[in-house]
Coordinates of C-alpha atoms and ligand atoms in Angstrom, one line a residue:
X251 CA -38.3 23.8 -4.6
X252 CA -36.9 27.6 -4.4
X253 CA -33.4 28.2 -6.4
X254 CA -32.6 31.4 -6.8
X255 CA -36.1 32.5 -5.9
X256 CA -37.9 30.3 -8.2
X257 CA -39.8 27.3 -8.3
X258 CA -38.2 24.5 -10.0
X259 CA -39.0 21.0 -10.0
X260 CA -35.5 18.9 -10.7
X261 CA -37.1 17.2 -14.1
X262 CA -40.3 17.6 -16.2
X263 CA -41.2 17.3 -19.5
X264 CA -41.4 20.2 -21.5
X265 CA -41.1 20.9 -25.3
X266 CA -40.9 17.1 -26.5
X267 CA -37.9 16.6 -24.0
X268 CA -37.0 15.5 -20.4
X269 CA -35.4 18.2 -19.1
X270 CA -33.4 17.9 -16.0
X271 CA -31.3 20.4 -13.8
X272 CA -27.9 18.6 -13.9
X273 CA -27.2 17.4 -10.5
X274 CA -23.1 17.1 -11.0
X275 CA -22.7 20.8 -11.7
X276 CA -24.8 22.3 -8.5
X277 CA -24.1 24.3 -6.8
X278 CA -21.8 25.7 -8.9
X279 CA -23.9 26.0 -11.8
X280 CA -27.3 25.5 -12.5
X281 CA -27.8 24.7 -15.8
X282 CA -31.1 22.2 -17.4
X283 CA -30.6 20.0 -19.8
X284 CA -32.2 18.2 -22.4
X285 CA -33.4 14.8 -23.0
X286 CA -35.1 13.2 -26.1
X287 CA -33.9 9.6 -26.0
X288 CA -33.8 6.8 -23.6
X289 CA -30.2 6.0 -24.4
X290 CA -29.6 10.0 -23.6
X291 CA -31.9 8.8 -19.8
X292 CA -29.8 5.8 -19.1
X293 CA -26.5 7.6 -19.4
X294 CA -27.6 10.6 -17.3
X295 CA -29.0 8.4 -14.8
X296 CA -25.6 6.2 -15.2
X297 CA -23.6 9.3 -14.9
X298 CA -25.8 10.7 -11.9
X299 CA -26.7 13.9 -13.7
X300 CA -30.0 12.8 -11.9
X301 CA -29.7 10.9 -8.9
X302 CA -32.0 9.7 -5.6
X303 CA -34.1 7.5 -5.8
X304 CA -37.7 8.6 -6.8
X305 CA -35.9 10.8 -9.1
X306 CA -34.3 8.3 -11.2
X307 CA -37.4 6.7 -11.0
X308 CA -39.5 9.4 -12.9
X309 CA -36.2 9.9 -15.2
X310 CA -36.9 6.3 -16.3
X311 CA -41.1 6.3 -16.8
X312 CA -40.1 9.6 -18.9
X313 CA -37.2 7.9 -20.1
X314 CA -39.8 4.7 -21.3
X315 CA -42.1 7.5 -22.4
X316 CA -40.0 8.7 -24.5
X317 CA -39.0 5.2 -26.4
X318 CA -42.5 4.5 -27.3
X319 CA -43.3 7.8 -28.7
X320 CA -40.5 7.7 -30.9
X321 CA -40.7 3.6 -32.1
X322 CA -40.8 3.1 -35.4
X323 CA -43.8 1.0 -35.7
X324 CA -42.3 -1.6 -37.3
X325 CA -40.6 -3.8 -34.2
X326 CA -42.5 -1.7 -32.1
X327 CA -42.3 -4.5 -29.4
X328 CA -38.8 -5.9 -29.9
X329 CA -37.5 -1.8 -30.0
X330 CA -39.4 -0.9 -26.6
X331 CA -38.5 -3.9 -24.4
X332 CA -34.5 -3.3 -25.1
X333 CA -35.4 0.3 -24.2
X334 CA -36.7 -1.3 -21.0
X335 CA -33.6 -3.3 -19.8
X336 CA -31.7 -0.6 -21.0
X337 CA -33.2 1.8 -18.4
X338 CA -33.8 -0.5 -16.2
X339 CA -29.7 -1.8 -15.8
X340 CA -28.6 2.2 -15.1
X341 CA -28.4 1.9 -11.6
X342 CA -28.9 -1.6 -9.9
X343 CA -29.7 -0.6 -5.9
X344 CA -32.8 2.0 -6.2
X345 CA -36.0 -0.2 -6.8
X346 CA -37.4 3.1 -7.7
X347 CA -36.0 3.0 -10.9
X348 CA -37.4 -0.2 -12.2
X349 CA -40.9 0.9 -11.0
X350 CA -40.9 3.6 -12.7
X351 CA -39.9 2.3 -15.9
X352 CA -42.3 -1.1 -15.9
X353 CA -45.2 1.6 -14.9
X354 CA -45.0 3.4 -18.0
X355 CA -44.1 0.3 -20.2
X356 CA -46.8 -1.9 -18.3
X357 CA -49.3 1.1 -18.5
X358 CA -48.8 1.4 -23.0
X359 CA -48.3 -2.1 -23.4
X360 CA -52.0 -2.9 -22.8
X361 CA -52.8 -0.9 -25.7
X362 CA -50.8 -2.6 -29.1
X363 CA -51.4 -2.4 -31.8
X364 CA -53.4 1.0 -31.7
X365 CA -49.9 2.3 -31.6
X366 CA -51.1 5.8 -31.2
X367 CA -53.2 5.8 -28.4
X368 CA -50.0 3.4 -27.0
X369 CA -48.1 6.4 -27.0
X370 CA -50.4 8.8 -25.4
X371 CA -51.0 6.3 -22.5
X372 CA -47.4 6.4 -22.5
X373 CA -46.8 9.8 -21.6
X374 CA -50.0 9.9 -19.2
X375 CA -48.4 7.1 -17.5
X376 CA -45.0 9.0 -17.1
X377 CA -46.5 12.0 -15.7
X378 CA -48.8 9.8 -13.7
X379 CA -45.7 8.5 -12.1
X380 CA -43.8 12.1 -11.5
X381 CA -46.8 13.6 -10.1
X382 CA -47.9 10.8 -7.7
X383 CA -44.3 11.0 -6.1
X384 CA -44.3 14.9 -6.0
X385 CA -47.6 14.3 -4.0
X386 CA -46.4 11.4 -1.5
X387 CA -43.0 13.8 -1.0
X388 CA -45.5 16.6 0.4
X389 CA -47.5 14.4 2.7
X390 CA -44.2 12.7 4.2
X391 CA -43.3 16.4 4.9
X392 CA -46.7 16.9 7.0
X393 CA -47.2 13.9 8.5
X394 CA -43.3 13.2 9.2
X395 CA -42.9 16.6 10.6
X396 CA -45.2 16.1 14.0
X397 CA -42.2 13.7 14.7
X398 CA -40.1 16.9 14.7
X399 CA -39.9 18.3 18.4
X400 CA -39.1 22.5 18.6
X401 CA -35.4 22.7 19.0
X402 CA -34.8 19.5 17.9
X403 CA -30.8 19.6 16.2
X404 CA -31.6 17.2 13.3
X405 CA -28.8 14.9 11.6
X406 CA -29.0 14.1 7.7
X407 CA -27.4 11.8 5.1
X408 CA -26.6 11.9 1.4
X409 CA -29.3 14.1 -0.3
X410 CA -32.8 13.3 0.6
X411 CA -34.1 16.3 -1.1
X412 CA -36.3 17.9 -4.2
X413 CA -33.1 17.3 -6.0
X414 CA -33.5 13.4 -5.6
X415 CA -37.1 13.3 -5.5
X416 CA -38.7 15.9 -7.9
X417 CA -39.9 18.0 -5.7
X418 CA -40.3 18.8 -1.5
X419 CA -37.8 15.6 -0.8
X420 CA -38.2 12.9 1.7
X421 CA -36.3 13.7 4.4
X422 CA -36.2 17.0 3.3
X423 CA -39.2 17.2 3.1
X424 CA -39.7 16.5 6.7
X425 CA -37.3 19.2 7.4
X426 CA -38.7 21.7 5.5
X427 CA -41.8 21.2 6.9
X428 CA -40.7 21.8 10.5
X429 CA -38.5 24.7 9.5
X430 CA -41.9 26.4 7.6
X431 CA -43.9 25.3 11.1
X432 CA -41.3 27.6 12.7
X433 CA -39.5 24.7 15.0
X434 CA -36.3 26.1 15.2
X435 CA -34.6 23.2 14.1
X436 CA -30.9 22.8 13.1
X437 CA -29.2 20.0 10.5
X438 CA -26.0 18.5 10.7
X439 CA -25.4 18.0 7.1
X440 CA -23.2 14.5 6.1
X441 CA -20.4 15.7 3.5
X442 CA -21.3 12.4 1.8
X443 CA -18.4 11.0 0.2
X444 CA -17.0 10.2 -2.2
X445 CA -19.9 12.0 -3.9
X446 CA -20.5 15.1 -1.7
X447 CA -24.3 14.6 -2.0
X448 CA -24.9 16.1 0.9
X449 CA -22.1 18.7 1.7
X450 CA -23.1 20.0 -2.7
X451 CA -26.9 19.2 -2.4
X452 CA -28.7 19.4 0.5
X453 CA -26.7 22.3 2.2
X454 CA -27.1 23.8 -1.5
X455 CA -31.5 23.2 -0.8
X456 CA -31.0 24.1 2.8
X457 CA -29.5 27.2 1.7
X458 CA -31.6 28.1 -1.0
X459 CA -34.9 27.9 2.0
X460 CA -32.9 29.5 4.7
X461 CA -33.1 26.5 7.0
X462 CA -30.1 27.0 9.7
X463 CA -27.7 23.9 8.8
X464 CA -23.8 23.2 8.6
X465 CA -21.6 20.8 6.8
X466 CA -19.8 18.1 8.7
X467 CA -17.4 15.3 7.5
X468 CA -18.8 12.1 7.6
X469 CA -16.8 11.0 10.6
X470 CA -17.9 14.3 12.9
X471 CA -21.2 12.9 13.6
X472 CA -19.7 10.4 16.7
X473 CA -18.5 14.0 18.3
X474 CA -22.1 15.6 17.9
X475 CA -24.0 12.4 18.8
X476 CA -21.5 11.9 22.2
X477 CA -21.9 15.6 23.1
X478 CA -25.5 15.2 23.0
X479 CA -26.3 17.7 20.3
X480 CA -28.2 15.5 18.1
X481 CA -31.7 14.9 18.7
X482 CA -33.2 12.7 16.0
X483 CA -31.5 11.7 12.6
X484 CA -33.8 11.5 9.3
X485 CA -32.2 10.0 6.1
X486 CA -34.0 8.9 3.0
X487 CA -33.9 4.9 1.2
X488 CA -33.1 3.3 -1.9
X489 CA -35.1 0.1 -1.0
X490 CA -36.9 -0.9 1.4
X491 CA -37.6 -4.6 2.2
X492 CA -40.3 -6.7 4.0
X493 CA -38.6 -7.0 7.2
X494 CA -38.1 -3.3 7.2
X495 CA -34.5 -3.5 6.2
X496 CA -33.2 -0.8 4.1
X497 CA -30.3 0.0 1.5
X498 CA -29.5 4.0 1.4
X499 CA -25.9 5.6 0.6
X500 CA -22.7 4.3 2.2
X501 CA -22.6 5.4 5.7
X502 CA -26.2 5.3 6.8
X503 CA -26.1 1.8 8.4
X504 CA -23.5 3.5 11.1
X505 CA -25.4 6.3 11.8
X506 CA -28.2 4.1 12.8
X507 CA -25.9 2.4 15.1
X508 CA -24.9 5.5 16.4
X509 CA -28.4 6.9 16.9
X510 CA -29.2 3.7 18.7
X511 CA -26.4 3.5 21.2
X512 CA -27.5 6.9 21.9
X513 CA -30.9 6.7 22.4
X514 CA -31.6 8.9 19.4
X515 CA -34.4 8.0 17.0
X516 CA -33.4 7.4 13.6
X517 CA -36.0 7.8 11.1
X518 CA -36.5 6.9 7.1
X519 CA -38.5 9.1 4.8
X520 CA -40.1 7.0 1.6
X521 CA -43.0 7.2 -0.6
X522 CA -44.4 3.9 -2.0
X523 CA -42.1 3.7 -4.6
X524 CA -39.2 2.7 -2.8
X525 CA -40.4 -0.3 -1.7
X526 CA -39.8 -3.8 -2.5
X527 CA -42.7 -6.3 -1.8
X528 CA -40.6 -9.1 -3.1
X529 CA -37.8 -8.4 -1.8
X530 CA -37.2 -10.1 1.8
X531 CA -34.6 -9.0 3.6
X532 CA -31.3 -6.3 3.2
X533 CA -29.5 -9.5 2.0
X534 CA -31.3 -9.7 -1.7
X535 CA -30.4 -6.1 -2.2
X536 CA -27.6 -5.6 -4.9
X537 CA -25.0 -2.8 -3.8
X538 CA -23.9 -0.9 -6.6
X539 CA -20.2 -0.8 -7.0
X540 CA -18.9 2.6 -8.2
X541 CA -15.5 3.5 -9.3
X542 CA -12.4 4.1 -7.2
X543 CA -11.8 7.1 -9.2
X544 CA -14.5 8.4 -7.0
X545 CA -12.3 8.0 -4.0
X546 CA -9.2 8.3 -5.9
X547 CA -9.8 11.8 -7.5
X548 CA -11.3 14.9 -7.1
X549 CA -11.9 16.6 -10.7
X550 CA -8.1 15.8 -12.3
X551 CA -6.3 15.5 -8.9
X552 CA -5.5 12.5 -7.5
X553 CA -5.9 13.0 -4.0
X554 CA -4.6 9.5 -2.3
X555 CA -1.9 7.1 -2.8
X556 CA -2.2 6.5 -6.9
X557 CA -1.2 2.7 -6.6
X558 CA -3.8 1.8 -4.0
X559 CA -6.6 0.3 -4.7
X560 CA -9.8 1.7 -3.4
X561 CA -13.2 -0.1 -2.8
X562 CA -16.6 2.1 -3.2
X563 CA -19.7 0.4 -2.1
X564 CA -22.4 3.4 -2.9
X565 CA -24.9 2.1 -0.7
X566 CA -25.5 0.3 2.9
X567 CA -27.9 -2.6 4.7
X568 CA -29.2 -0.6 7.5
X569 CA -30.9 -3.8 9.5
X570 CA -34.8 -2.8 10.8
X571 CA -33.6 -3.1 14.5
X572 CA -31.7 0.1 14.0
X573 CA -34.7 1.7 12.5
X574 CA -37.2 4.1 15.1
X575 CA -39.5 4.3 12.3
X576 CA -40.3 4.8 8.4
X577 CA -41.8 7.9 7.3
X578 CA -44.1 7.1 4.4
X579 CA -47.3 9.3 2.7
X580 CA -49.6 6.7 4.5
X581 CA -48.4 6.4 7.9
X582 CA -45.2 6.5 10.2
X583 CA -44.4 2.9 10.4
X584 CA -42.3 0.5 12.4
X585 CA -40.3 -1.1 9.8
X586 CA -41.2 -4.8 10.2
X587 CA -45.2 -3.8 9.4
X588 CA -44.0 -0.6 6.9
X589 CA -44.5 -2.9 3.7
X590 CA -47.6 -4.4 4.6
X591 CA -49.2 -1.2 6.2
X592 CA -47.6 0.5 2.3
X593 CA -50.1 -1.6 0.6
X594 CA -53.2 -1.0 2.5
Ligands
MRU260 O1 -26.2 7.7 -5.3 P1 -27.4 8.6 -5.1 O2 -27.1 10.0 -4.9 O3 -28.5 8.4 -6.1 O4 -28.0 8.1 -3.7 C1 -29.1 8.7 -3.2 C2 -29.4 8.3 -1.8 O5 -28.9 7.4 -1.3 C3 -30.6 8.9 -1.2 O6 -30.5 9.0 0.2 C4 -31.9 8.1 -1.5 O7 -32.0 7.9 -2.9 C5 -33.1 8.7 -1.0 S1 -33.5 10.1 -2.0 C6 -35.0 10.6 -1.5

């Protein structure tokens, strides 16, 4: 991706270190940080210094990566797997992140006790795992694109973008693509709250390519989809289940609704990653549960009644019904045959 006129990926490993742009200061500041410690991993991915799926997935293999270069080699074993549940329990609702991480630790495992060729395969694996995603990003962004009519006014969710993926983005990546095709397309941007993913991030990416968007609150979208200027809506996924159900940030379940009472197609952008072939339907997904503070507070300010409580789901079920069709590197599916046709 472009920021400021250069190309950046949002983490890669570099000098020893994870490094990652840190997600809760754009666009504000830009400003990479450094990471040589899966404890250092978990908390930024706890924290959401990197967030998205894919993303948090390549933050863990690194994050794994990382562990089992620096073991001691005494408890070798016993010191890497509590570096893998540790990872592993950062973020609970993105399969992407446990993926990543059993890749790289699955991947080294094979290869105790030569402990040093363990490592090596470790970091192969990791940037194995970053590089594949990059790659599946770009071919959503081709193939997802000839979904994209000329003109078409195109509704987004959350960030769906390099930021959460590495590089190119899912549904950005879709977007982008039509944009460098020369459609003439348009995005409605979703402010995205409590979080402001998509009013801070993706209008931020948008920006940063020139690709004509604005920022709307979450509740505008009813206006644009009833005055008919939406044509298609493309968000991206956090899981996606056999039955072609899918979990993505709070708020995406009634834009599908939306999309469908209006006769809009509503699309998912994924690579393979982000599914779940044991996972059988939205109802075995687990919803991560932020804190109200999120809702409560913006920076220091408290910006609602202080002795409410608040509740803050940060993801949705959006049920397969509501789905036109998934946008993965191998295909645009319909999402009852997405995981099967994944696997192929
Ligand atoms: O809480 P976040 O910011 O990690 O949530 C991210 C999303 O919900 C994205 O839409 C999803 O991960 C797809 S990113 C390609």
């Amino acid at each position: 991706m472009q920021i400021n006129g250069k190309e950046y990926r949002s983490l890669w490993y570099e000098d020893d270190a994870l490094k990652m742009i840190d997600q809760n200061l754009l666009p504000y500041e830009f400003e990479i940080k450094s990471f040589t410690d899966h404890l250092e991993v978990a908390e930024a991915i706890r924290i959401m210094t990197v967030r998205g799926a894919p993303a948090i997935g390549a933050a863990g293999a690194y994050g794994m990566a990382l562990t089992i270069l620096n073991a001691p080699d005494e408890k070798f074993r016993n010191h890497i797997r509590k570096a893998h549940g540790t990872l592993i329990a950062a973020r609970p609702t993105a399969i992407d992140l446990s993926i990543g991480v059993n890749y790289v630790y699955e991947s080294a495992l094979k290869f105790i006790p030569d402990l040093s060729y363990t490592r090596h395969v470790a970091l192969l694996a990791a940037h194995e795992f970053a590089n594949n995603i990059v790659r599946e990003c770009q071919e959503i962004g081709v193939l997802g694109s000839q979904v994209v009519p000329p003109g078409a006014r195109i509704l987004t969710h959350c960030n769906a973008g390099a930021l959460a993926t590495i590089d190119h983005g899912t549904a950005l990546a879709v977007i982008r693509q039509a944009h460098r095709e020369g459609k003439n397309i348009f995005v409605y941007v979703d402010e995205t709250r409590p979080r402001l993913q998509g009013a801070k991030l993706t209008a931020f990416e948008l920006e940063q390519e020139g690709i004509p968007h604005a920022i709307i609150t979450d509740a505008a979208s009813g206006f644009y989809f009833w005055k008919g200027e939406i044509d298609m809506v493309i968000t991206g996924a956090d899981r996606i289940c056999l039955n072609g159900d899918i979990a993505n940030k709070i708020g995406t379940y009634e834009k599908a609704v939306m999309a469908q009472v209006h006769d809009i197609p509503f699309y998912i952008a994924a690579p393979v990653s982000t599914f779940d072939f044991a996972c059988v339907s939205g109802k075995d997904i687990p919803i991560e549960i932020r804190s109200e503070d999120e809702i409560k507070r913006i920076g220091e300010n408290i910006i609602c009644n202080p002795g409410s409580a608040a509740l803050n789901p940060a993801f949705d079920i959006t049920p397969a019904k509501y789905i036109g069709g998934i946008i993965t590197p191998k295909g645009i599916f319909e999402p009852s045959e997405a995981a099967q046709k994944v696997q192929l």
